[in-house]
Coordinates of C-alpha atoms in Angstrom, one line a residue:
X67 CA -16.6 -55.3 -40.7
X68 CA -19.5 -55.9 -38.5
X69 CA -20.7 -53.0 -36.3
X70 CA -18.9 -54.1 -32.8
X71 CA -15.3 -54.3 -34.8
X72 CA -16.2 -50.5 -36.5
X73 CA -17.4 -49.4 -32.7
X74 CA -14.0 -50.7 -31.6
X75 CA -12.0 -48.5 -34.0
X76 CA -14.0 -45.5 -33.2
X77 CA -13.4 -45.7 -29.4
X78 CA -9.7 -46.3 -30.1
X79 CA -9.5 -43.5 -32.9
X80 CA -11.0 -41.1 -29.6
X81 CA -9.1 -42.4 -27.5
X82 CA -5.6 -41.7 -29.2
X83 CA -7.0 -38.0 -30.6
X84 CA -8.1 -36.7 -27.1
X85 CA -6.2 -34.2 -25.9
X86 CA -7.8 -34.9 -22.2
X87 CA -6.7 -38.3 -20.6
X88 CA -10.0 -40.8 -20.6
X89 CA -10.2 -43.4 -18.5
X90 CA -13.3 -46.5 -19.0
X91 CA -14.2 -48.8 -16.3
X92 CA -16.6 -51.7 -15.9
X93 CA -19.4 -51.2 -13.4
X94 CA -17.0 -52.7 -10.7
X95 CA -14.4 -50.3 -11.4
X96 CA -11.8 -52.0 -13.2
X97 CA -10.0 -50.3 -15.7
X98 CA -10.8 -51.4 -19.1
X99 CA -9.6 -48.9 -21.8
X100 CA -7.3 -45.9 -21.2
X101 CA -5.9 -43.0 -23.5
X102 CA -1.9 -42.9 -24.8
X103 CA -1.7 -39.9 -23.1
X104 CA -2.0 -41.1 -19.4
X105 CA 1.4 -42.1 -19.2
X106 CA 2.6 -38.3 -18.9
X107 CA -0.7 -37.3 -16.8
X108 CA -0.1 -40.5 -14.1
X109 CA 3.1 -41.5 -14.5
X110 CA 2.0 -44.8 -15.7
X111 CA 1.6 -46.9 -18.8
X112 CA -1.7 -47.9 -20.1
X113 CA -0.7 -51.6 -19.8
X114 CA 0.0 -50.9 -16.1
X115 CA -3.5 -49.8 -15.1
X116 CA -5.7 -51.8 -17.6
X117 CA -7.1 -54.4 -15.6
X118 CA -6.4 -52.9 -12.4
X119 CA -9.4 -51.6 -10.0
X120 CA -9.7 -48.0 -8.9
X121 CA -9.5 -48.7 -5.4
X122 CA -5.4 -50.3 -6.4
X123 CA -4.8 -47.1 -8.2
X124 CA -6.2 -45.1 -5.2
X125 CA -4.3 -47.1 -2.7
X126 CA -1.2 -46.4 -5.0
X127 CA -1.8 -42.9 -5.3
X128 CA -2.0 -42.8 -8.9
X129 CA -5.7 -41.7 -8.8
X130 CA -6.1 -39.2 -6.2
X131 CA -8.8 -39.4 -5.5
X132 CA -10.5 -41.6 -7.9
X133 CA -13.1 -40.1 -9.8
X134 CA -14.6 -43.6 -10.5
X135 CA -15.2 -44.3 -7.2
X136 CA -17.3 -40.9 -6.7
X137 CA -19.7 -41.7 -9.2
X138 CA -20.3 -45.4 -8.2
X139 CA -21.2 -44.5 -5.0
X140 CA -23.3 -41.0 -6.2
X141 CA -24.4 -42.6 -9.5
X142 CA -24.5 -39.6 -11.5
X143 CA -22.2 -37.0 -13.1
X144 CA -19.3 -36.1 -10.7
X145 CA -16.2 -33.9 -10.8
X146 CA -13.3 -34.1 -8.2
X147 CA -9.6 -31.7 -8.8
X148 CA -6.9 -34.6 -8.4
X149 CA -3.3 -34.7 -7.9
X150 CA -1.0 -37.1 -9.8
X151 CA 2.2 -38.6 -9.3
X152 CA 3.5 -36.7 -12.1
X153 CA 2.4 -33.4 -9.8
X154 CA 0.1 -32.4 -12.3
X155 CA -3.2 -30.7 -11.3
X156 CA -6.1 -32.1 -13.3
X157 CA -9.8 -31.4 -13.2
X158 CA -11.3 -35.2 -13.4
X159 CA -14.7 -35.6 -15.1
X160 CA -17.0 -38.6 -14.4
X161 CA -20.1 -40.2 -16.4
X162 CA -21.7 -43.0 -15.5
X163 CA -23.0 -45.4 -18.2
X164 CA -26.5 -47.4 -17.3
X165 CA -28.1 -50.0 -18.5
X166 CA -32.0 -50.8 -18.9
X167 CA -32.0 -51.7 -15.5
X168 CA -30.7 -48.9 -14.2
X169 CA -27.4 -50.1 -13.0
X170 CA -23.5 -48.7 -13.7
X171 CA -22.4 -50.6 -16.4
X172 CA -19.2 -48.2 -17.2
X173 CA -18.0 -45.3 -15.9
X174 CA -16.0 -42.7 -18.4
X175 CA -14.0 -40.3 -16.4
X176 CA -12.2 -37.6 -18.7
X177 CA -9.0 -35.8 -16.8
X178 CA -8.5 -32.3 -17.8
X179 CA -5.0 -31.0 -17.1
X180 CA -5.2 -27.6 -15.3
X181 CA -1.4 -27.1 -14.2
X182 CA -0.2 -25.1 -16.8
X183 CA -3.6 -22.8 -16.5
X184 CA -2.8 -22.7 -12.2
X185 CA 1.0 -21.6 -13.1
X186 CA -0.1 -19.1 -15.6
X187 CA -3.0 -18.0 -12.8
X188 CA -0.2 -17.6 -10.4
X189 CA 2.1 -15.7 -12.6
X190 CA -0.6 -13.4 -13.8
X191 CA -1.4 -12.9 -10.1
X192 CA 2.2 -11.9 -9.4
X193 CA 2.8 -9.9 -12.5
X194 CA -0.8 -8.1 -11.4
X195 CA 0.7 -7.3 -8.1
X196 CA 4.1 -6.0 -9.9
X197 CA 1.8 -4.0 -12.2
X198 CA -0.5 -2.3 -9.5
X199 CA 2.9 -1.5 -7.0
X200 CA 4.8 0.2 -10.8
X201 CA 1.6 1.7 -11.5
X202 CA 1.3 3.3 -7.9
X203 CA 5.0 4.4 -8.2
X204 CA 4.1 6.1 -11.7
X205 CA 1.3 7.7 -10.1
X206 CA 3.2 9.2 -7.1
X207 CA 5.9 10.4 -9.9
X208 CA 3.1 12.1 -11.9
X209 CA 1.6 13.8 -8.8
X210 CA 5.2 14.9 -7.7
X211 CA 5.8 15.9 -10.7
X212 CA 9.7 17.1 -10.3
X213 CA 9.9 19.3 -13.6
X214 CA 11.7 23.1 -11.5
X215 CA 8.6 24.4 -13.1
X216 CA 6.4 22.8 -10.8
X217 CA 8.6 21.5 -8.1
X218 CA 8.5 24.5 -5.1
X219 CA 11.6 26.4 -4.9
X220 CA 10.7 29.7 -3.7
X221 CA 12.4 30.1 -0.4
X222 CA 16.3 30.5 0.0
X223 CA 16.6 27.0 1.8
X224 CA 14.5 25.0 -0.7
X225 CA 16.6 26.9 -3.4
X226 CA 20.0 25.7 -2.0
X227 CA 18.5 21.8 -1.6
X228 CA 17.7 22.0 -5.3
X229 CA 20.8 23.0 -6.2
X230 CA 22.5 20.9 -4.7
X231 CA 20.4 18.0 -5.9
X232 CA 21.3 18.8 -9.2
X233 CA 24.9 18.7 -8.7
X234 CA 25.0 15.1 -6.8
X235 CA 22.2 13.7 -8.5
X236 CA 24.5 12.2 -11.5
X237 CA 26.9 10.3 -9.3
X238 CA 25.8 7.1 -7.2
X239 CA 26.9 8.4 -4.0
X240 CA 24.7 7.6 -0.7
X241 CA 22.6 10.6 0.1
X242 CA 20.5 10.8 3.4
X243 CA 17.9 13.7 3.9
X244 CA 17.4 15.0 7.5
X245 CA 14.7 16.7 9.1
X246 CA 11.4 16.3 10.9
X247 CA 8.5 14.1 9.5
X248 CA 6.1 16.0 7.0
X249 CA 9.1 18.2 5.1
X250 CA 9.1 16.3 2.1
X251 CA 11.8 14.5 2.2
X252 CA 10.7 11.5 0.2
X253 CA 10.1 14.4 -2.5
X254 CA 13.4 15.2 -2.6
X255 CA 14.7 11.8 -3.1
X256 CA 12.2 11.4 -5.9
X257 CA 13.7 14.5 -7.4
X258 CA 17.4 13.0 -6.4
X259 CA 16.5 9.7 -9.1
X260 CA 14.4 11.7 -11.4
X261 CA 17.7 14.0 -12.3
X262 CA 20.0 10.8 -12.2
X263 CA 21.0 8.2 -14.8
X264 CA 18.6 5.9 -13.2
X265 CA 15.4 7.7 -13.9
X266 CA 14.2 5.2 -16.3
X267 CA 14.6 2.5 -13.4
X268 CA 13.0 1.5 -10.3
X269 CA 12.3 4.1 -7.8
X270 CA 11.7 1.5 -4.8
X271 CA 10.6 3.3 -1.2
X272 CA 10.8 1.5 2.2
X273 CA 9.4 2.8 5.0
X274 CA 11.6 1.1 7.7
X275 CA 9.5 2.0 10.6
X276 CA 6.5 0.3 9.0
X277 CA 7.9 -3.2 8.3
X278 CA 7.8 -5.8 11.7
X279 CA 10.9 -6.8 12.8
X280 CA 9.7 -10.4 11.8
X281 CA 9.2 -9.8 8.1
X282 CA 12.1 -7.3 7.6
X283 CA 14.3 -10.5 6.4
X284 CA 12.0 -11.6 3.7
X285 CA 10.5 -8.5 2.3
X286 CA 14.1 -7.1 1.9
X287 CA 15.8 -9.8 0.6
X288 CA 12.7 -12.0 -0.5
X289 CA 12.8 -15.6 -0.3
X290 CA 13.1 -18.8 -2.1
X291 CA 10.1 -21.5 -3.0
X292 CA 8.8 -23.5 0.2
X293 CA 11.0 -21.1 2.4
X294 CA 8.1 -20.9 5.5
X295 CA 4.6 -22.0 5.8
X296 CA 2.6 -19.5 3.9
X297 CA 5.2 -18.4 1.5
X298 CA 4.5 -18.4 -2.4
X299 CA 5.2 -21.5 -3.9
X300 CA 7.4 -19.8 -6.7
X301 CA 9.2 -17.7 -4.0
X302 CA 9.6 -13.8 -4.0
X303 CA 11.9 -11.4 -5.1
X304 CA 12.6 -9.0 -2.2
X305 CA 13.0 -5.1 -1.9
X306 CA 16.6 -4.9 -2.7
X307 CA 16.4 -7.3 -5.5
X308 CA 13.5 -5.1 -6.9
X309 CA 15.4 -2.1 -6.7
X310 CA 18.5 -3.3 -9.1
X311 CA 19.7 -1.0 -11.6
X312 CA 17.5 1.6 -9.9
X313 CA 17.2 3.5 -6.8
X314 CA 16.8 2.1 -3.3
X315 CA 15.2 4.8 -0.9
X316 CA 14.8 3.7 2.7
X317 CA 12.5 6.2 4.6
X318 CA 12.7 6.4 8.0
X319 CA 15.9 4.4 8.9
X320 CA 16.3 5.7 12.1
X321 CA 13.0 3.4 13.5
X322 CA 15.5 -0.1 12.6
X323 CA 15.8 -2.3 15.7
X324 CA 19.6 -3.2 15.6
X325 CA 19.2 -6.5 15.0
X326 CA 17.9 -5.4 11.2
X327 CA 20.3 -3.0 10.9
X328 CA 23.2 -5.3 11.0
X329 CA 21.7 -7.4 8.6
X330 CA 20.9 -4.5 6.4
X331 CA 24.5 -3.0 6.5
X332 CA 26.0 -6.1 5.0
X333 CA 23.6 -5.7 2.1
X334 CA 24.0 -2.6 1.3
X335 CA 28.0 -2.6 1.4
X336 CA 28.2 -5.5 -0.4
X337 CA 25.0 -5.0 -2.7
X338 CA 24.6 -8.6 -2.4
X339 CA 21.3 -10.4 -1.5
X340 CA 20.3 -13.9 -0.8
X341 CA 16.9 -15.0 -0.6
X342 CA 16.0 -16.2 2.6
X343 CA 16.0 -20.5 2.1
X344 CA 18.5 -19.7 -0.9
X345 CA 22.4 -20.0 -1.5
X346 CA 22.7 -18.2 -4.4
X347 CA 24.2 -14.7 -4.1
X348 CA 22.9 -12.5 -6.3
X349 CA 24.5 -8.5 -7.3
X350 CA 22.2 -6.0 -7.1
X351 CA 23.2 -2.4 -8.7
X352 CA 21.4 0.0 -6.8
X353 CA 21.7 3.6 -5.7
X354 CA 21.0 4.7 -2.0
X355 CA 19.2 7.2 -0.5
X356 CA 17.6 7.4 2.7
X357 CA 16.3 10.1 5.0
X358 CA 15.1 10.2 9.0
X359 CA 13.6 12.6 11.4
X360 CA 16.0 11.5 14.2
X361 CA 19.6 12.4 15.4
X362 CA 21.6 10.0 13.6
X363 CA 24.7 11.0 15.7
X364 CA 22.9 11.3 19.3
X365 CA 21.4 7.5 18.4
X366 CA 24.7 6.2 17.5
X367 CA 26.3 7.9 20.8
X368 CA 23.2 6.2 23.0
X369 CA 24.0 2.9 21.4
X370 CA 20.4 2.6 19.5
X371 CA 22.1 3.2 15.8
X372 CA 24.9 1.3 14.7
X373 CA 28.1 3.7 14.2
X374 CA 29.3 1.6 11.0
X375 CA 25.7 1.8 9.5
X376 CA 25.4 5.6 10.4
X377 CA 29.2 6.7 8.4
X378 CA 27.5 4.3 5.6
X379 CA 24.8 6.6 5.1
X380 CA 26.2 9.8 5.9
X381 CA 28.2 10.1 2.5
X382 CA 25.8 13.4 1.4
X383 CA 23.8 14.5 4.5
X384 CA 21.2 17.3 3.1
X385 CA 19.2 18.7 5.9
X386 CA 15.4 19.7 5.0
X387 CA 14.2 22.7 7.3
X388 CA 10.7 22.4 8.8
X389 CA 7.9 24.7 7.3
X390 CA 8.2 27.4 9.9
X391 CA 11.8 27.9 8.9
X392 CA 10.9 28.7 5.2
X393 CA 7.8 30.7 5.3
X394 CA 8.3 31.8 1.8
X395 CA 6.9 28.3 0.9
X396 CA 3.8 28.3 2.6
X397 CA 2.0 30.5 -0.1
X398 CA 3.1 29.0 -3.3
X399 CA 2.7 25.3 -1.5
X400 CA -0.6 26.4 -0.6
X401 CA -1.7 27.5 -3.9
X402 CA -0.4 24.4 -5.4
X403 CA -2.2 21.9 -3.3
X404 CA -5.4 23.7 -3.9
X405 CA -4.9 23.6 -7.5
X406 CA -4.3 20.1 -7.0
X407 CA -7.2 19.6 -4.8
X408 CA -9.5 21.5 -7.0
X409 CA -8.6 19.2 -10.1
X410 CA -9.3 16.3 -7.8
X411 CA -12.6 17.2 -6.5
X412 CA -14.0 19.4 -9.6
X413 CA -14.3 22.5 -7.6
X414 CA -13.2 26.0 -8.3
X415 CA -12.5 27.0 -4.5
X416 CA -9.8 30.0 -3.3
X417 CA -8.5 31.4 0.3
X418 CA -9.6 34.7 1.6
X419 CA -6.6 36.6 2.4
X420 CA -7.1 36.6 5.8
X421 CA -6.8 32.6 5.5
X422 CA -3.5 33.0 4.1
X423 CA -2.2 35.4 7.0
X424 CA -3.4 32.9 9.3
X425 CA -1.8 30.1 7.4
X426 CA 1.4 32.5 8.1
X427 CA 1.2 32.6 11.8
X428 CA 0.5 29.0 12.2
X429 CA 3.7 27.1 13.3
X430 CA 2.9 23.7 10.8
X431 CA 4.0 21.3 13.1
X432 CA 2.9 18.4 11.2
X433 CA 5.3 20.6 7.9
X434 CA 4.1 20.3 4.5
X435 CA 2.6 17.0 4.8
X436 CA 0.0 18.7 7.6
X437 CA -0.5 21.7 5.0
X438 CA -1.2 19.3 2.4
X439 CA -3.7 17.5 4.7
X440 CA -5.2 20.4 5.9
X441 CA -6.2 22.3 2.1
X442 CA -7.6 19.1 1.1
X443 CA -10.1 19.0 4.0
X444 CA -11.0 22.6 3.4
X445 CA -11.9 22.3 0.0
X446 CA -13.8 19.2 0.4
X447 CA -16.0 20.7 3.6
X448 CA -15.8 24.6 3.0
X449 CA -19.5 25.1 2.1
X450 CA -18.9 28.5 -0.3
X451 CA -16.1 28.9 -2.7
X452 CA -14.3 31.2 -0.5
X453 CA -12.3 29.6 2.5
X454 CA -12.4 32.0 5.0
X455 CA -10.6 31.5 8.3
X456 CA -13.3 30.1 10.3
X457 CA -13.1 27.3 8.4
X458 CA -9.9 26.5 10.1
X459 CA -9.8 24.3 12.7
X460 CA -7.1 26.1 14.6
X461 CA -8.8 29.4 13.9
X462 CA -10.8 29.3 17.5
X463 CA -7.8 30.1 18.9
X464 CA -7.5 33.2 17.6
X465 CA -4.1 33.9 19.6
X466 CA -0.8 33.5 18.2
X467 CA 1.5 30.9 19.6
X468 CA 3.4 33.8 21.1
X469 CA 0.4 35.3 22.8
X470 CA -0.2 31.3 23.7
X471 CA 3.2 31.1 25.3
X472 CA 2.9 34.5 27.3
X473 CA -0.5 34.0 28.7
X474 CA 0.6 30.1 30.0
X475 CA 1.5 32.1 33.4
X476 CA 0.5 35.5 32.2
X477 CA 4.3 36.4 32.0
X478 CA 6.1 37.8 29.3
X479 CA 7.3 35.4 26.3
X480 CA 11.2 35.5 26.8
X481 CA 10.4 35.1 31.0
X482 CA 8.1 32.0 30.4
X483 CA 10.0 29.8 27.3
X484 CA 13.8 30.0 27.4
X485 CA 14.2 29.1 23.9
X486 CA 12.4 29.1 20.4
X487 CA 12.7 24.7 20.8
X488 CA 11.1 25.0 24.0
X489 CA 8.3 27.4 22.9
X490 CA 7.8 24.8 20.0
X491 CA 7.4 22.3 22.0
X492 CA 5.1 23.7 23.9
X493 CA 2.7 24.1 20.6
X494 CA 3.5 20.2 20.0
X495 CA 2.7 19.2 22.9
X496 CA -1.2 21.2 22.6
X497 CA -1.7 19.6 19.5
X498 CA -0.8 16.1 20.6
X499 CA -3.0 16.5 23.5
X500 CA -6.0 17.8 21.3
X501 CA -5.6 14.8 18.9
X502 CA -5.4 12.3 21.8
X503 CA -9.0 13.8 23.3
X504 CA -10.4 13.5 19.6
X505 CA -9.2 10.4 18.1
X506 CA -9.4 6.6 19.5
X507 CA -6.2 5.4 17.7
X508 CA -2.7 6.8 17.0
X509 CA -3.6 6.4 13.2
X510 CA -6.5 8.5 12.9
X511 CA -4.0 10.8 15.4
X512 CA -1.3 10.4 12.5
X513 CA -4.2 11.7 10.2
X514 CA -5.3 14.7 11.9
X515 CA -1.8 16.0 12.3
X516 CA -0.5 15.2 8.9
X517 CA 2.5 12.6 10.5
X518 CA 3.3 9.1 10.5
X519 CA 2.0 6.5 13.1
X520 CA 5.3 5.5 14.6
X521 CA 6.0 9.7 14.6
X522 CA 3.2 10.1 16.9
X523 CA 3.8 7.0 19.1
X524 CA 7.3 8.4 19.8
X525 CA 6.0 11.9 20.8
X526 CA 3.4 10.8 23.2
X527 CA 6.2 8.9 24.7
X528 CA 8.2 12.2 24.5
X529 CA 5.8 14.0 26.4
X530 CA 4.6 11.4 28.4
X531 CA 1.0 11.3 27.1
X532 CA -0.1 8.2 28.5
X533 CA -2.1 6.8 25.4
X534 CA -3.9 3.5 25.6
X535 CA -4.0 3.2 21.8
X536 CA -3.2 0.9 18.7

């Protein structure tokens, strides 16, 4: 066997053994040899490709684009990404072979199939996003540990709620938590889930006020691949679907626009979802919990909340009173949060007894959330280990709320404010005005007040504080 025949056999063996697709052309771009696996990549047999030019094959979208043409033009090693007729994504690498005069006599290209790698990458990214979500839920569950020894049940009102939760947790009845922003409705919702038979399954919390109406359907129900521009090509499960076998918690349910309420009601009644752009209906087994800081019955009367949705939610209503009405909880919550933030920031700070007295006097319009935010701020900013009352942002106005009310017109409290609610509204309005002066956006105001941004916007409208903010 002469050297030429031996060389040809070696080339054939390499072409057959290679896992990559190999194409060899002459210096004019005519295909001379291809590896047998070209059919699985380009959808054409070797006999079809051999003898054709890369210009012809590119015009047929078989080589899209042709790496050989790029190499012939640039006269050097090149790489391009190709999309093949079989739906594959390949990395094509082209190498020029020169003669003694520097002319290209051959172009050898290797096409490595990256489709599986790309699919794995997308699967990994999707899994990573899910893991981040689940890790957040796990962390929140840890932070809101629901053992009765840690759960704050000092006041009689809180004890009654805790006992009621323990009684209804084992059922699948719908529960709606009512109360002002920041009273801890989401913590009670988690306690309910933790005590149920679904405690080892997912707890999906949805802030209904945070999802734009235009995105609500795709976020809640999910979508199939290619449903709209920018959609994940594999589709996406909605929040309702993710709650299968677990608990779906709809926070701030009163914030939903009427058009969205109708879509949600059908899914809650039938416990079935159809993804956007899909035709298949999927049964979802979940326990529904909701919460709101609004009076849903009044909203029903005004026509801003569907009556049928109200009765669907209002199976077991639980009212969580504001912090000012359960002052016994203030001290124990304060020490609970102080311990938490001392550990978080590796400090060892403690309250002066007068600081605690100020805590007891203060009406806490932002409720538990405001108290928690306040204590975190004090742990971070207090210069000494002892947290003195002059560190409190409201300490500069040493007058109590009652004194402020009476001072407004230098009149007794009972003449100046006809009811407790009027007095509370007065304090709330003062705090909103103060936040409005100090901060530029409603998001910063919400952080300062310990409220949600949507609640701040609503209260600004309520008191006609015309904030030109985001």
